Coordinates of N, CA and C in Angstrom, one line a residue:
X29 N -24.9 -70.2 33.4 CA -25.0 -70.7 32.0 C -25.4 -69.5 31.1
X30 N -24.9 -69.5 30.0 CA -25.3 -68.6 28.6 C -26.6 -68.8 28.4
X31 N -27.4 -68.3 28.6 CA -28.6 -68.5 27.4 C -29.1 -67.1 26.6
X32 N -28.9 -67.0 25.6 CA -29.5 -66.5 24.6 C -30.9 -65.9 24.2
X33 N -31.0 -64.9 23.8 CA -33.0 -64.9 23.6 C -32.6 -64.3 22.0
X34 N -34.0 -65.0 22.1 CA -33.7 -65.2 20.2 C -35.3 -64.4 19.7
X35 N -35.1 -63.2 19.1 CA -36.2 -63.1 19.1 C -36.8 -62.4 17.5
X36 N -38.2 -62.7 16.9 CA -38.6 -62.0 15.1 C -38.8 -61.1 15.4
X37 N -38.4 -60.1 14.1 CA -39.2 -58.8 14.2 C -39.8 -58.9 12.8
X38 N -41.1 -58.4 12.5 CA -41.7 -58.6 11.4 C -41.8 -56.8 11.0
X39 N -41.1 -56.7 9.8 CA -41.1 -55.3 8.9 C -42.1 -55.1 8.2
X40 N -43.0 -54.2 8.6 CA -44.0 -53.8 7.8 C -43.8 -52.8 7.0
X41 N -43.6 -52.5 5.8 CA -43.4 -51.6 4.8 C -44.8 -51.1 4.0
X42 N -45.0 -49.8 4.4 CA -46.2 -49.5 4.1 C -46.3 -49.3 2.3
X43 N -47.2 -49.7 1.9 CA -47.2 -49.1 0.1 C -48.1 -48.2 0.2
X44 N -48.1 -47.5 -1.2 CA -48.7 -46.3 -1.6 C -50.3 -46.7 -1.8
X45 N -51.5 -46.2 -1.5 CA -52.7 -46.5 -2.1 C -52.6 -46.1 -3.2
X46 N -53.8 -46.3 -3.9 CA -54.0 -45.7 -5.0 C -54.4 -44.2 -4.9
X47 N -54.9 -44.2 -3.8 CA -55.8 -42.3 -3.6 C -54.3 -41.5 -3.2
X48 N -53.1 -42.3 -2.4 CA -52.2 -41.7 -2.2 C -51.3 -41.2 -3.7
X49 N -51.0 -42.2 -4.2 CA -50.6 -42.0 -5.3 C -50.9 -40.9 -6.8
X50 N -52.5 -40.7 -6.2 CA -53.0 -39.7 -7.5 C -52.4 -38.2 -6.8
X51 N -52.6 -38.2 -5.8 CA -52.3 -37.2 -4.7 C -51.6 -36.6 -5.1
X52 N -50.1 -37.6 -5.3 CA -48.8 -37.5 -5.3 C -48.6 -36.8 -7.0
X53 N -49.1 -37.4 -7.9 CA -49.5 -36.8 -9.0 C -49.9 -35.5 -9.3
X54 N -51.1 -35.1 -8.3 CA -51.4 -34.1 -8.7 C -50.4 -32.6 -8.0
X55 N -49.4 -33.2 -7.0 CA -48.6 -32.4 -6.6 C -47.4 -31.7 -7.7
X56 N -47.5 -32.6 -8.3 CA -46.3 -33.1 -9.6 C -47.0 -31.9 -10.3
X57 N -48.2 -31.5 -10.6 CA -48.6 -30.8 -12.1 C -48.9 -29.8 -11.2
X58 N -48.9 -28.8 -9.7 CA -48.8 -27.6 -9.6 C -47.8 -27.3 -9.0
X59 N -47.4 -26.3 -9.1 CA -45.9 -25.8 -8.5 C -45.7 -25.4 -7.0
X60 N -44.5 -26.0 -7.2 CA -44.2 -25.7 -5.9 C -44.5 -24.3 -4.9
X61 N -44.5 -24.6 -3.6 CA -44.8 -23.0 -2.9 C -43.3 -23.3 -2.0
X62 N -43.0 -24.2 -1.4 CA -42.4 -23.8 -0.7 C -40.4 -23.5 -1.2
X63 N -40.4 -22.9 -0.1 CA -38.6 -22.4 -0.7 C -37.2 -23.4 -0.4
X64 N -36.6 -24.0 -1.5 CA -35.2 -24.8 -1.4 C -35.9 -26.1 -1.3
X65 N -36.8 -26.4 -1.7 CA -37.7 -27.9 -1.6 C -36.6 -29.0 -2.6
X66 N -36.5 -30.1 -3.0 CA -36.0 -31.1 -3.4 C -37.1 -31.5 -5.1
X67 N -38.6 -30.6 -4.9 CA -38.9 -31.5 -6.2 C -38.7 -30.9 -7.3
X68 N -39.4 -31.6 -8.2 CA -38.6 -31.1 -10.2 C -38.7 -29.2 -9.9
X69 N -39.9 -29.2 -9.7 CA -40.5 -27.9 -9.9 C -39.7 -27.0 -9.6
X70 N -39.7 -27.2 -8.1 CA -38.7 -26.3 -7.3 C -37.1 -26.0 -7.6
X71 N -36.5 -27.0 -8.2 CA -34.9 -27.5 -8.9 C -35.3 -26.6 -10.0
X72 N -36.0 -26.6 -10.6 CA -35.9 -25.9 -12.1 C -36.0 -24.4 -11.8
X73 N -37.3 -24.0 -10.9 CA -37.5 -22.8 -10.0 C -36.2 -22.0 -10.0
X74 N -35.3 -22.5 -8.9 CA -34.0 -22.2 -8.3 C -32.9 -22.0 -9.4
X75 N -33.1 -23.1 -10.7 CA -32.2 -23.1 -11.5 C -32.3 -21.4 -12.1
X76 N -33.6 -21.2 -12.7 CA -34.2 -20.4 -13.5 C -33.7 -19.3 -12.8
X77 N -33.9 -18.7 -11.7 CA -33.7 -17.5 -10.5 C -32.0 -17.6 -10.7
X78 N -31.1 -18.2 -10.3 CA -30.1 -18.4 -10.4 C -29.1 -17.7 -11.8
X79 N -29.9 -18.6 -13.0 CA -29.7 -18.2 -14.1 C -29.7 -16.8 -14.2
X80 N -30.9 -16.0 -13.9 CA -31.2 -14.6 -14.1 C -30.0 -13.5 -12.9
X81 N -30.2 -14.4 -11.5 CA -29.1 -13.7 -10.8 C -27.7 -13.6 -11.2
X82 N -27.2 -14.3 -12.0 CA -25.4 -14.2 -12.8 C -25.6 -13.3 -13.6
X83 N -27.0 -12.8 -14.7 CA -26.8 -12.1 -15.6 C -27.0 -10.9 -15.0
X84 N -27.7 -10.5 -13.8 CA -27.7 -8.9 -12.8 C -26.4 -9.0 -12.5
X85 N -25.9 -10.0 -11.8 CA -24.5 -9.4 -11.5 C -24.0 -9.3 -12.3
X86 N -23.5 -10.1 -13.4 CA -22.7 -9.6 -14.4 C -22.7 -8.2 -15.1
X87 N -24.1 -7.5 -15.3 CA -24.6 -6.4 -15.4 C -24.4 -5.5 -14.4
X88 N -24.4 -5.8 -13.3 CA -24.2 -4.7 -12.5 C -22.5 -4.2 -11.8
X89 N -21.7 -5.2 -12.0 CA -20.1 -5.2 -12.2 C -19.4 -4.7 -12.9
X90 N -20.1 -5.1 -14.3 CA -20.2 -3.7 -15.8 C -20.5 -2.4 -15.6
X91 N -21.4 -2.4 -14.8 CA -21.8 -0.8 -14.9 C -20.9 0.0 -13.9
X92 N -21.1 -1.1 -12.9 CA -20.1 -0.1 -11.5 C -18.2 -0.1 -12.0
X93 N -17.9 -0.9 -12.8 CA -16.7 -0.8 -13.7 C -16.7 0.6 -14.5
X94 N -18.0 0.7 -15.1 CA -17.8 2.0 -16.0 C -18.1 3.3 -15.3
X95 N -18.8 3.4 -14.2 CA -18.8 4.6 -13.0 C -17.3 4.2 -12.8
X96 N -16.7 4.0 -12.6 CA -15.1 3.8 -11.9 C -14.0 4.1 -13.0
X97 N -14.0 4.0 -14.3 CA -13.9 4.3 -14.8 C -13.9 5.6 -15.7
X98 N -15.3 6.5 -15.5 CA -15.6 7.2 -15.6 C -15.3 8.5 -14.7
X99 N -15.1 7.9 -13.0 CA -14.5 9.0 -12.3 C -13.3 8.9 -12.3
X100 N -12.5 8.2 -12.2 CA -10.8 8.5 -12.3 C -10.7 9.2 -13.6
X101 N -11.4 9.2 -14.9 CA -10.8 9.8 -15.5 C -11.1 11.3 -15.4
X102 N -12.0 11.3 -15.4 CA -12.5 13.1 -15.1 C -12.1 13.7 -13.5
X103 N -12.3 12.5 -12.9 CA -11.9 13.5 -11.1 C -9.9 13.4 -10.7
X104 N -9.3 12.0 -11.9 CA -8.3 12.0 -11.2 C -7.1 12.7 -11.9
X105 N -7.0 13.9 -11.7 CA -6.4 14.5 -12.6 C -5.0 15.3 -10.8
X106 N -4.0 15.0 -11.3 CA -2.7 15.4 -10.2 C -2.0 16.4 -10.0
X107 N -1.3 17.8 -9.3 CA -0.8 18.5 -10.1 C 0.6 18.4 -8.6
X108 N 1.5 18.5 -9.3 CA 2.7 18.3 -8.6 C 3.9 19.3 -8.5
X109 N 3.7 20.0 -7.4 CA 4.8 21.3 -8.0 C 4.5 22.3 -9.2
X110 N 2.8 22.4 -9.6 CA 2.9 23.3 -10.8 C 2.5 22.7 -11.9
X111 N 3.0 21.0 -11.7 CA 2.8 20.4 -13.1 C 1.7 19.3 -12.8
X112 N 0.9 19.7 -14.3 CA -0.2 18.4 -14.1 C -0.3 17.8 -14.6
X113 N -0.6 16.2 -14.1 CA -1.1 15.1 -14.6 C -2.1 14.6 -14.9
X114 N -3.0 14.2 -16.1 CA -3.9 13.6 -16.0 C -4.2 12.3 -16.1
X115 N -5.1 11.2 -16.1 CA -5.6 10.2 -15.9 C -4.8 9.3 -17.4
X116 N -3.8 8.5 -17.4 CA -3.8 7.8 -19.0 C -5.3 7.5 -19.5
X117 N -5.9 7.3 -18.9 CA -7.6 6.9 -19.8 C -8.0 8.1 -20.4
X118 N -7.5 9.4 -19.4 CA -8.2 10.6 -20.1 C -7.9 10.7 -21.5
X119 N -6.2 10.6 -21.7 CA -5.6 10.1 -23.2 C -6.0 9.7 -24.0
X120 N -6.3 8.6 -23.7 CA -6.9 7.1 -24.2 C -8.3 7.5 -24.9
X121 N -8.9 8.0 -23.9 CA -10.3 8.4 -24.0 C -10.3 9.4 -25.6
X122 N -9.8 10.6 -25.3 CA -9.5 11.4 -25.9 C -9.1 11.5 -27.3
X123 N -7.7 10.4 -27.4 CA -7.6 9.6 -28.8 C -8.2 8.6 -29.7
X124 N -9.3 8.2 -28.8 CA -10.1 7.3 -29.1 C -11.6 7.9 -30.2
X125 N -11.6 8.9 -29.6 CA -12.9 9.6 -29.8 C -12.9 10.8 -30.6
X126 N -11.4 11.4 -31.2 CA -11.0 12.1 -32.1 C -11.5 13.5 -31.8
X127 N -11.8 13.8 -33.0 CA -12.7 15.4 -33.5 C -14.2 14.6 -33.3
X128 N -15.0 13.5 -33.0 CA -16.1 13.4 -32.3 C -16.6 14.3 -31.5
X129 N -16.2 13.9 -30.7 CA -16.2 14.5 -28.9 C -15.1 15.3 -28.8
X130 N -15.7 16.7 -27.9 CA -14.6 17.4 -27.3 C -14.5 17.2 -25.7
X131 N -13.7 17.1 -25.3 CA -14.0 16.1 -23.8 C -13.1 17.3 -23.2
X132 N -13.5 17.4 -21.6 CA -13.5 18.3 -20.7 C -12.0 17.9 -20.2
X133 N -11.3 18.6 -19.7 CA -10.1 18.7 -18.6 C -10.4 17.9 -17.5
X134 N -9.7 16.9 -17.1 CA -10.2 16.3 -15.9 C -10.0 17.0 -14.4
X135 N -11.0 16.9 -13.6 CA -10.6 18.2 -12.8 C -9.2 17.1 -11.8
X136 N -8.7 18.3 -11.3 CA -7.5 18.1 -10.3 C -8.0 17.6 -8.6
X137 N -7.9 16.5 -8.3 CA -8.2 15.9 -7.2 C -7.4 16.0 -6.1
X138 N -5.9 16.3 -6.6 CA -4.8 16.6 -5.4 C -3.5 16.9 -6.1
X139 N -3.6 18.1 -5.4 CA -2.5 19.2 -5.4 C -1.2 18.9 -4.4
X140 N -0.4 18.9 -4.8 CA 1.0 18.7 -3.7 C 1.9 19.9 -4.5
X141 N 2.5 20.1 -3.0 CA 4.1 20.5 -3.4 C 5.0 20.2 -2.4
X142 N 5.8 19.9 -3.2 CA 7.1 19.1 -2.7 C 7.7 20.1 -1.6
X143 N 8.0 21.5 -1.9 CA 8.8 22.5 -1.2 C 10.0 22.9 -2.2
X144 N 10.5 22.0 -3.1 CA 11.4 22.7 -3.9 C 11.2 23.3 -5.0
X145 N 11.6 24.8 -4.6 CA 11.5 25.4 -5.9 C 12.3 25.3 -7.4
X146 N 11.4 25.9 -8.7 CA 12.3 25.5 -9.8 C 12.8 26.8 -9.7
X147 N 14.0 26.7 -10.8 CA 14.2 28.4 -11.0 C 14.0 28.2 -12.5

């Protein structure tokens, strides 16, 4: 025969005291210590750090752009058979900045020769 067992479970759901609750309050009004936590404090924390981290990088992308910038035009200077090339930015540079600035030769980084001579 089938029989069945039939049986209650009674859910006790604990509530907050009152002493728990002030607790929980006063957690609220000092800041957080620990790191990647879930509360306001910590979310705003992370936002704030974050915020400031995009504007370093962005700043430091710029800068290592203008070192890179700065060496090809001055280091990358070509000379091919005799004849030399320099950097179009050297140009650029150069035209840009007139009778200002007198700006240096960019030095020559690599020298080739083909093997044929001119006459």
């Amino acid at each position: 025969s089938n029989v069945a067992c039939q049986t209650t479970v009674e859910l006790k759901i604990p509530t907050k005291s009152s002493s728990a609750q002030t607790e929980e309050q006063n957690q609220d009004t000092e800041e957080c210590n620990r790191e990647n936590c879930f509360c306001a404090k910590s979310q705003a924390k992370a936002k704030q750090t974050k915020s400031n981290s995009r504007w370093r990088s962005l700043f430091r992308g710029v800068l290592v752009m203008i070192v890179f910038f700065l060496l090809f035009t001055f280091l990358g200077g070509i000379e091919i058979d005799g004849d030399v090339y320099y950097p179009v930015t050297w140009y650029s540079l150069r035209s840009g900045l007139e009778d200002l600035v007198t700006l240096p030769e960019p030095e020559i980084a690599i020298s080739y020769q083909t093997g044929c001579r001119r006459h």
